[in-house]
Amino acid sequence: MRNPVIIALDFPGKKEVEAFIDPFVKQKVDPFVKQKVDPEEQQQIWVKVGMELYYQEGPQLISFLKEKGFRIFLDLKLHDIPTTVQKAMNRIAVLGVDMVNVHAAGGTEMMKRAIEGLNSGSPGARRPLCIAVTQLTSTSQEMLQSELLIKESMESTVSHYANLAKESGLDGVVCSPLEVPHMKAVCGEDFLAVTPGIRLSGDNKNDQIRTADPAGAKKLGSDFIVVGRSITGSVDPLETYMTIQKEWGIFHETTNC
Ligand SMILES: O=C(O)c1cc(=O)[nH]c(=O)n1[C@@H]1O[C@H](COP(=O)(O)O)[C@@H](O)[C@H]1O
C-alpha cells in the first residue's frame, strides 16, 4: 500500500491549524477519499509539524493532533553535538510521533546517538522513523559548489550522505525526488526516500529549487511526498489534497480507478 501525502502544516499557531484541519476532520477524509474501502485498509492522514509551529505551540500541539487521529512527522532537523542530539531525541520520542529527522551533515556518531535517544525514549513502543536531511531542496548544484564547497554532483552528494545515514541505522533520508533513483541504487529499495519540493504544474516554486510534481515523484521512486504551500495556499485545500493524492497514485494502487 502506498504512503499518503504528508501535509506540511507550516502555520504560525494552533488557531490557523484548527481552521485548516476542520474540513479534513469533518469529512473524515482518508487517503482514499470518495472511494469505498474496507475500514481495515484505511490509513490516517499524515501531517508535518515544523519549526515555526512547534516553537510556538510545543508538545501540546502534538497531543492535540494525535487526539484528532493524525500521524505526525515532527520536522525539527536536529543538528548538534552527539550528546545533545541523543538527549533531545529521548524527549522527542516521548511525544509519540511517527517520524523525526536530523541533518546528515552532523555525521555518523550524531546519527547513531539520535537512534539511541529515540530507543531509550520509546520503551515498549515502536520508535519513530528517523530520517536524515541530505541536501535541502532549496540548495542548487551551484550553491553546493560555491557556498558549501562540495565539488561532487548533487546526486553523488545525496547518495553519500544517505549511505552514512544507512550505516548509522536510520530508516531513510529527505532529498528531492530527482536524486531518488541514484540514492536507491546506492542504499537499496527499502531505504526510505521522503521528498519535499513537490509542486503541481503551474504552481509557484517559491524558495524550492529541486522540484517535481506528484506523478513525477512517484515515477522516480519516492516513498513519501511532503506538500506544503501547494495545499495550504490553495483556494480549496481539501480538493487540492485529493488531487495530489490521485496524482501520487493512491487510487491507482488501492482501487480499480
Ligand atoms: O525536512 C523537510 O521536511 C524539508 C527538507 C527539505 O530539504 N526541503 C523542504 O522543503 N523541507 C520541508 O518541506 C516543506 C515544504 O513546503 P512547501 O515548499 O511549501 O511544499 C517545508 O515545511 C520544509 O521545511
mmCIF file with all atom_site columns, N, CA and C in Angstrom, residues 128-162:
data_model
loop_
_atom_site.group_PDB
_atom_site.id
_atom_site.type_symbol
_atom_site.label_atom_id
_atom_site.label_alt_id
_atom_site.label_comp_id
_atom_site.label_asym_id
_atom_site.label_entity_id
_atom_site.label_seq_id
_atom_site.pdbx_PDB_ins_code
_atom_site.Cartn_x
_atom_site.Cartn_y
_atom_site.Cartn_z
_atom_site.occupancy
_atom_site.B_iso_or_equiv
_atom_site.pdbx_formal_charge
_atom_site.auth_seq_id
_atom_site.auth_comp_id
_atom_site.auth_asym_id
_atom_site.auth_atom_id
_atom_site.pdbx_PDB_model_num
ATOM 1   N N  . PRO A 1 128 ? 9.943  6.148  16.654 1.00 0.00 ? 128 PRO A N  1
ATOM 2   C CA . PRO A 1 128 ? 9.572  6.833  15.419 1.00 0.00 ? 128 PRO A CA 1
ATOM 3   C C  . PRO A 1 128 ? 10.586 6.530  14.314 1.00 0.00 ? 128 PRO A C  1
ATOM 4   N N  . LEU A 1 129 ? 10.121 6.583  13.067 1.00 0.00 ? 129 LEU A N  1
ATOM 5   C CA . LEU A 1 129 ? 11.053 6.509  11.951 1.00 0.00 ? 129 LEU A CA 1
ATOM 6   C C  . LEU A 1 129 ? 11.993 7.699  12.058 1.00 0.00 ? 129 LEU A C  1
ATOM 7   N N  . CYS A 1 130 ? 13.266 7.479  11.751 1.00 0.00 ? 130 CYS A N  1
ATOM 8   C CA . CYS A 1 130 ? 14.230 8.587  11.801 1.00 0.00 ? 130 CYS A CA 1
ATOM 9   C C  . CYS A 1 130 ? 14.905 8.716  10.437 1.00 0.00 ? 130 CYS A C  1
ATOM 10  N N  . ILE A 1 131 ? 14.805 9.890  9.862  1.00 0.00 ? 131 ILE A N  1
ATOM 11  C CA . ILE A 1 131 ? 15.369 10.115 8.534  1.00 0.00 ? 131 ILE A CA 1
ATOM 12  C C  . ILE A 1 131 ? 16.337 11.297 8.581  1.00 0.00 ? 131 ILE A C  1
ATOM 13  N N  . ALA A 1 132 ? 17.246 11.336 7.616  1.00 0.00 ? 132 ALA A N  1
ATOM 14  C CA . ALA A 1 132 ? 18.275 12.383 7.615  1.00 0.00 ? 132 ALA A CA 1
ATOM 15  C C  . ALA A 1 132 ? 18.128 13.283 6.398  1.00 0.00 ? 132 ALA A C  1
ATOM 16  N N  . VAL A 1 133 ? 18.167 14.579 6.632  1.00 0.00 ? 133 VAL A N  1
ATOM 17  C CA . VAL A 1 133 ? 18.171 15.533 5.522  1.00 0.00 ? 133 VAL A CA 1
ATOM 18  C C  . VAL A 1 133 ? 19.555 15.457 4.863  1.00 0.00 ? 133 VAL A C  1
ATOM 19  N N  . THR A 1 134 ? 19.566 15.227 3.570  1.00 0.00 ? 134 THR A N  1
ATOM 20  C CA . THR A 1 134 ? 20.837 15.108 2.845  1.00 0.00 ? 134 THR A CA 1
ATOM 21  C C  . THR A 1 134 ? 21.286 16.495 2.382  1.00 0.00 ? 134 THR A C  1
ATOM 22  N N  . GLN A 1 135 ? 20.613 17.021 1.385  1.00 0.00 ? 135 GLN A N  1
ATOM 23  C CA . GLN A 1 135 ? 20.794 18.416 0.971  1.00 0.00 ? 135 GLN A CA 1
ATOM 24  C C  . GLN A 1 135 ? 19.406 19.011 0.823  1.00 0.00 ? 135 GLN A C  1
ATOM 25  N N  . LEU A 1 136 ? 19.199 20.173 1.433  1.00 0.00 ? 136 LEU A N  1
ATOM 26  C CA . LEU A 1 136 ? 17.887 20.826 1.372  1.00 0.00 ? 136 LEU A CA 1
ATOM 27  C C  . LEU A 1 136 ? 17.454 21.011 -0.075 1.00 0.00 ? 136 LEU A C  1
ATOM 28  N N  . THR A 1 137 ? 16.146 20.897 -0.293 1.00 0.00 ? 137 THR A N  1
ATOM 29  C CA . THR A 1 137 ? 15.630 21.035 -1.663 1.00 0.00 ? 137 THR A CA 1
ATOM 30  C C  . THR A 1 137 ? 15.718 22.482 -2.167 1.00 0.00 ? 137 THR A C  1
ATOM 31  N N  . SER A 1 138 ? 16.104 23.387 -1.293 1.00 0.00 ? 138 SER A N  1
ATOM 32  C CA . SER A 1 138 ? 16.330 24.781 -1.707 1.00 0.00 ? 138 SER A CA 1
ATOM 33  C C  . SER A 1 138 ? 17.771 25.008 -2.160 1.00 0.00 ? 138 SER A C  1
ATOM 34  N N  . THR A 1 139 ? 18.602 23.968 -2.094 1.00 0.00 ? 139 THR A N  1
ATOM 35  C CA . THR A 1 139 ? 20.014 24.094 -2.488 1.00 0.00 ? 139 THR A CA 1
ATOM 36  C C  . THR A 1 139 ? 20.187 23.682 -3.950 1.00 0.00 ? 139 THR A C  1
ATOM 37  N N  . SER A 1 140 ? 20.865 24.531 -4.705 1.00 0.00 ? 140 SER A N  1
ATOM 38  C CA . SER A 1 140 ? 21.128 24.207 -6.116 1.00 0.00 ? 140 SER A CA 1
ATOM 39  C C  . SER A 1 140 ? 22.521 23.584 -6.242 1.00 0.00 ? 140 SER A C  1
ATOM 40  N N  . GLN A 1 141 ? 22.765 22.996 -7.391 1.00 0.00 ? 141 GLN A N  1
ATOM 41  C CA . GLN A 1 141 ? 24.100 22.447 -7.667 1.00 0.00 ? 141 GLN A CA 1
ATOM 42  C C  . GLN A 1 141 ? 25.152 23.560 -7.550 1.00 0.00 ? 141 GLN A C  1
ATOM 43  N N  . GLU A 1 142 ? 24.798 24.738 -8.017 1.00 0.00 ? 142 GLU A N  1
ATOM 44  C CA . GLU A 1 142 ? 25.730 25.872 -7.988 1.00 0.00 ? 142 GLU A CA 1
ATOM 45  C C  . GLU A 1 142 ? 26.074 26.255 -6.533 1.00 0.00 ? 142 GLU A C  1
ATOM 46  N N  . MET A 1 143 ? 25.024 26.311 -5.676 1.00 0.00 ? 143 MET A N  1
ATOM 47  C CA . MET A 1 143 ? 25.247 26.643 -4.257 1.00 0.00 ? 143 MET A CA 1
ATOM 48  C C  . MET A 1 143 ? 26.096 25.589 -3.570 1.00 0.00 ? 143 MET A C  1
ATOM 49  N N  . LEU A 1 144 ? 25.837 24.337 -3.944 1.00 0.00 ? 144 LEU A N  1
ATOM 50  C CA . LEU A 1 144 ? 26.581 23.225 -3.342 1.00 0.00 ? 144 LEU A CA 1
ATOM 51  C C  . LEU A 1 144 ? 28.084 23.469 -3.516 1.00 0.00 ? 144 LEU A C  1
ATOM 52  N N  . GLN A 1 145 ? 28.439 23.922 -4.727 1.00 0.00 ? 145 GLN A N  1
ATOM 53  C CA . GLN A 1 145 ? 29.859 24.107 -5.023 1.00 0.00 ? 145 GLN A CA 1
ATOM 54  C C  . GLN A 1 145 ? 30.389 25.430 -4.499 1.00 0.00 ? 145 GLN A C  1
ATOM 55  N N  . SER A 1 146 ? 29.656 26.516 -4.752 1.00 0.00 ? 146 SER A N  1
ATOM 56  C CA . SER A 1 146 ? 30.232 27.826 -4.419 1.00 0.00 ? 146 SER A CA 1
ATOM 57  C C  . SER A 1 146 ? 30.091 28.184 -2.939 1.00 0.00 ? 146 SER A C  1
ATOM 58  N N  . GLU A 1 147 ? 29.023 27.711 -2.270 1.00 0.00 ? 147 GLU A N  1
ATOM 59  C CA . GLU A 1 147 ? 28.842 28.084 -0.864 1.00 0.00 ? 147 GLU A CA 1
ATOM 60  C C  . GLU A 1 147 ? 29.269 26.973 0.101  1.00 0.00 ? 147 GLU A C  1
ATOM 61  N N  . LEU A 1 148 ? 28.899 25.729 -0.212 1.00 0.00 ? 148 LEU A N  1
ATOM 62  C CA . LEU A 1 148 ? 29.224 24.628 0.708  1.00 0.00 ? 148 LEU A CA 1
ATOM 63  C C  . LEU A 1 148 ? 30.566 23.990 0.372  1.00 0.00 ? 148 LEU A C  1
ATOM 64  N N  . LEU A 1 149 ? 31.157 24.397 -0.751 1.00 0.00 ? 149 LEU A N  1
ATOM 65  C CA . LEU A 1 149 ? 32.457 23.881 -1.217 1.00 0.00 ? 149 LEU A CA 1
ATOM 66  C C  . LEU A 1 149 ? 32.448 22.366 -1.416 1.00 0.00 ? 149 LEU A C  1
ATOM 67  N N  . ILE A 1 150 ? 31.283 21.840 -1.846 1.00 0.00 ? 150 ILE A N  1
ATOM 68  C CA . ILE A 1 150 ? 31.187 20.413 -2.174 1.00 0.00 ? 150 ILE A CA 1
ATOM 69  C C  . ILE A 1 150 ? 31.309 20.300 -3.686 1.00 0.00 ? 150 ILE A C  1
ATOM 70  N N  . LYS A 1 151 ? 32.332 19.593 -4.141 1.00 0.00 ? 151 LYS A N  1
ATOM 71  C CA . LYS A 1 151 ? 32.624 19.560 -5.574 1.00 0.00 ? 151 LYS A CA 1
ATOM 72  C C  . LYS A 1 151 ? 31.864 18.457 -6.323 1.00 0.00 ? 151 LYS A C  1
ATOM 73  N N  . GLU A 1 152 ? 31.336 17.492 -5.577 1.00 0.00 ? 152 GLU A N  1
ATOM 74  C CA . GLU A 1 152 ? 30.630 16.378 -6.223 1.00 0.00 ? 152 GLU A CA 1
ATOM 75  C C  . GLU A 1 152 ? 29.282 16.853 -6.781 1.00 0.00 ? 152 GLU A C  1
ATOM 76  N N  . SER A 1 153 ? 28.677 16.015 -7.621 1.00 0.00 ? 153 SER A N  1
ATOM 77  C CA . SER A 1 153 ? 27.346 16.346 -8.136 1.00 0.00 ? 153 SER A CA 1
ATOM 78  C C  . SER A 1 153 ? 26.324 16.235 -7.004 1.00 0.00 ? 153 SER A C  1
ATOM 79  N N  . MET A 1 154 ? 25.152 16.835 -7.192 1.00 0.00 ? 154 MET A N  1
ATOM 80  C CA . MET A 1 154 ? 24.085 16.755 -6.180 1.00 0.00 ? 154 MET A CA 1
ATOM 81  C C  . MET A 1 154 ? 23.718 15.290 -5.941 1.00 0.00 ? 154 MET A C  1
ATOM 82  N N  . GLU A 1 155 ? 23.583 14.517 -7.015 1.00 0.00 ? 155 GLU A N  1
ATOM 83  C CA . GLU A 1 155 ? 23.185 13.105 -6.874 1.00 0.00 ? 155 GLU A CA 1
ATOM 84  C C  . GLU A 1 155 ? 24.184 12.324 -6.023 1.00 0.00 ? 155 GLU A C  1
ATOM 85  N N  . SER A 1 156 ? 25.493 12.509 -6.324 1.00 0.00 ? 156 SER A N  1
ATOM 86  C CA . SER A 1 156 ? 26.506 11.759 -5.563 1.00 0.00 ? 156 SER A CA 1
ATOM 87  C C  . SER A 1 156 ? 26.540 12.220 -4.118 1.00 0.00 ? 156 SER A C  1
ATOM 88  N N  . THR A 1 157 ? 26.386 13.515 -3.906 1.00 0.00 ? 157 THR A N  1
ATOM 89  C CA . THR A 1 157 ? 26.423 14.041 -2.537 1.00 0.00 ? 157 THR A CA 1
ATOM 90  C C  . THR A 1 157 ? 25.254 13.477 -1.730 1.00 0.00 ? 157 THR A C  1
ATOM 91  N N  . VAL A 1 158 ? 24.062 13.522 -2.307 1.00 0.00 ? 158 VAL A N  1
ATOM 92  C CA . VAL A 1 158 ? 22.882 13.000 -1.612 1.00 0.00 ? 158 VAL A CA 1
ATOM 93  C C  . VAL A 1 158 ? 23.063 11.510 -1.303 1.00 0.00 ? 158 VAL A C  1
ATOM 94  N N  . SER A 1 159 ? 23.547 10.752 -2.279 1.00 0.00 ? 159 SER A N  1
ATOM 95  C CA . SER A 1 159 ? 23.713 9.299  -2.075 1.00 0.00 ? 159 SER A CA 1
ATOM 96  C C  . SER A 1 159 ? 24.774 9.009  -1.018 1.00 0.00 ? 159 SER A C  1
ATOM 97  N N  . HIS A 1 160 ? 25.840 9.820  -1.003 1.00 0.00 ? 160 HIS A N  1
ATOM 98  C CA . HIS A 1 160 ? 26.886 9.632  0.010  1.00 0.00 ? 160 HIS A CA 1
ATOM 99  C C  . HIS A 1 160 ? 26.330 9.886  1.412  1.00 0.00 ? 160 HIS A C  1
ATOM 100 N N  . TYR A 1 161 ? 25.605 10.993 1.585  1.00 0.00 ? 161 TYR A N  1
ATOM 101 C CA . TYR A 1 161 ? 25.003 11.304 2.887  1.00 0.00 ? 161 TYR A CA 1
ATOM 102 C C  . TYR A 1 161 ? 23.984 10.217 3.264  1.00 0.00 ? 161 TYR A C  1
ATOM 103 N N  . ALA A 1 162 ? 23.246 9.738  2.256  1.00 0.00 ? 162 ALA A N  1
ATOM 104 C CA . ALA A 1 162 ? 22.243 8.691  2.517  1.00 0.00 ? 162 ALA A CA 1
ATOM 105 C C  . ALA A 1 162 ? 22.933 7.420  3.004  1.00 0.00 ? 162 ALA A C  1
#
